[in-house]
Amino acid sequence: MSPNGSDRSPRRTMRRKLPQALALGLVIATATGCSANDLPRLGLPSPVTAEGPLVLHMWQGSWIAALVVGVLMWGLIIWSVIFHRRSRTGVQVPPQTRYNVPIEALYTAVPIIIVSVLFYFVARDESKLTAVSEKPQHTVNVVGFQWSWAFNYENTENPDPANLQAAYEVGTPNEAPTLYLPVNETVQFRLTSRDVIHDFWPINFMMKMDVVPGVVNRFEVTPTVKGEYKGKCAELCGVDHSRMLFNVKVVDRAEYDQHLKDLRAKGQTGAVPSGITTMGSEEK
């Protein structure tokens, strides 16, 4: 009983109001009608491809799941600190709970459910991001080598000599190459390496993939926003790994065709060696 004669102690009042406050906070958080596009990007850049929002939404969903679990754990800790602390006058040991099978089963089931749900969404989105078509609108063979990149336009790891659109561009550690891509058109990257494992990462595309010697990795994107973006190697590949940079320029189809025409006019026709097969002249 409280000193003023009432049995409604401050602790009991707080115990009643805390669930109400938590419920109110949950209603406010879920009743705002925010879509995934309204959420913060949480460190990711703005997506500039048709596939980018898929990665962004998965990232946001993972953070939301982590936040829900964190709030639950913080709430349980605070609840224990406030309502299960020892009384100032009491010396008795609080009630102990041992061998509670339902609680132990809950501790096991909840993490399994969380991991299973995350696994489902990751597997679903990964299957979409790695799906490739048999005849994409454009094909670029990306060749990683120490210490830069080569881009073989309209060419695969097995080039067609009769392909009049084929052209290539090679960078150096001192001069990063620029990858031109047409806006709103699907491009398939076929990744090959001439030496060690690299990783092709156009940052704003929110997609990267390893470039492995003797293996052809592929993925497709559809750039939707014109502009200039940065790219880099995301695999520690040696002493000058940090210099393996490149630029990406998303342009209109006419500018893309003109760029390939300019490359061919400079003699950069065919392709550079990919590490899978001989592509073009070794002297170029």
PDB file of C-alpha atoms in Angstrom, residues 36-47 55-67 206:
ATOM      1  CA  ALA A  36       9.172   1.075 -49.204  1.00  0.00           C
ATOM      2  CA  ASN A  37      10.003   4.073 -51.380  1.00  0.00           C
ATOM      3  CA  ASP A  38       9.355   6.403 -48.441  1.00  0.00           C
ATOM      4  CA  LEU A  39      11.829   4.619 -46.165  1.00  0.00           C
ATOM      5  CA  PRO A  40      15.427   5.830 -45.840  1.00  0.00           C
ATOM      6  CA  ARG A  41      18.019   4.071 -48.004  1.00  0.00           C
ATOM      7  CA  LEU A  42      20.143   3.264 -44.928  1.00  0.00           C
ATOM      8  CA  GLY A  43      23.486   3.848 -46.596  1.00  0.00           C
ATOM      9  CA  LEU A  44      22.677   2.529 -50.081  1.00  0.00           C
ATOM     10  CA  PRO A  45      22.829   4.858 -53.091  1.00  0.00           C
ATOM     11  CA  SER A  46      19.796   5.718 -55.175  1.00  0.00           C
ATOM     12  CA  PRO A  47      18.954   2.827 -57.536  1.00  0.00           C
ATOM     13  CA  VAL A  55      17.961  -4.890 -53.632  1.00  0.00           C
ATOM     14  CA  LEU A  56      16.984  -1.707 -51.806  1.00  0.00           C
ATOM     15  CA  HIS A  57      13.703  -3.148 -50.533  1.00  0.00           C
ATOM     16  CA  MET A  58      15.458  -6.298 -49.332  1.00  0.00           C
ATOM     17  CA  TRP A  59      17.989  -4.158 -47.485  1.00  0.00           C
ATOM     18  CA  GLN A  60      15.250  -2.069 -45.882  1.00  0.00           C
ATOM     19  CA  GLY A  61      13.276  -5.157 -44.906  1.00  0.00           C
ATOM     20  CA  SER A  62      16.320  -6.679 -43.206  1.00  0.00           C
ATOM     21  CA  TRP A  63      16.797  -3.512 -41.179  1.00  0.00           C
ATOM     22  CA  ILE A  64      13.118  -3.471 -40.195  1.00  0.00           C
ATOM     23  CA  ALA A  65      13.326  -7.102 -39.024  1.00  0.00           C
ATOM     24  CA  ALA A  66      16.480  -6.341 -37.055  1.00  0.00           C
ATOM     25  CA  LEU A  67      14.849  -3.266 -35.507  1.00  0.00           C
ATOM     26  CA  MET A 206      23.403  -2.247 -56.512  1.00  0.00           C
TER      27      MET A 206
END
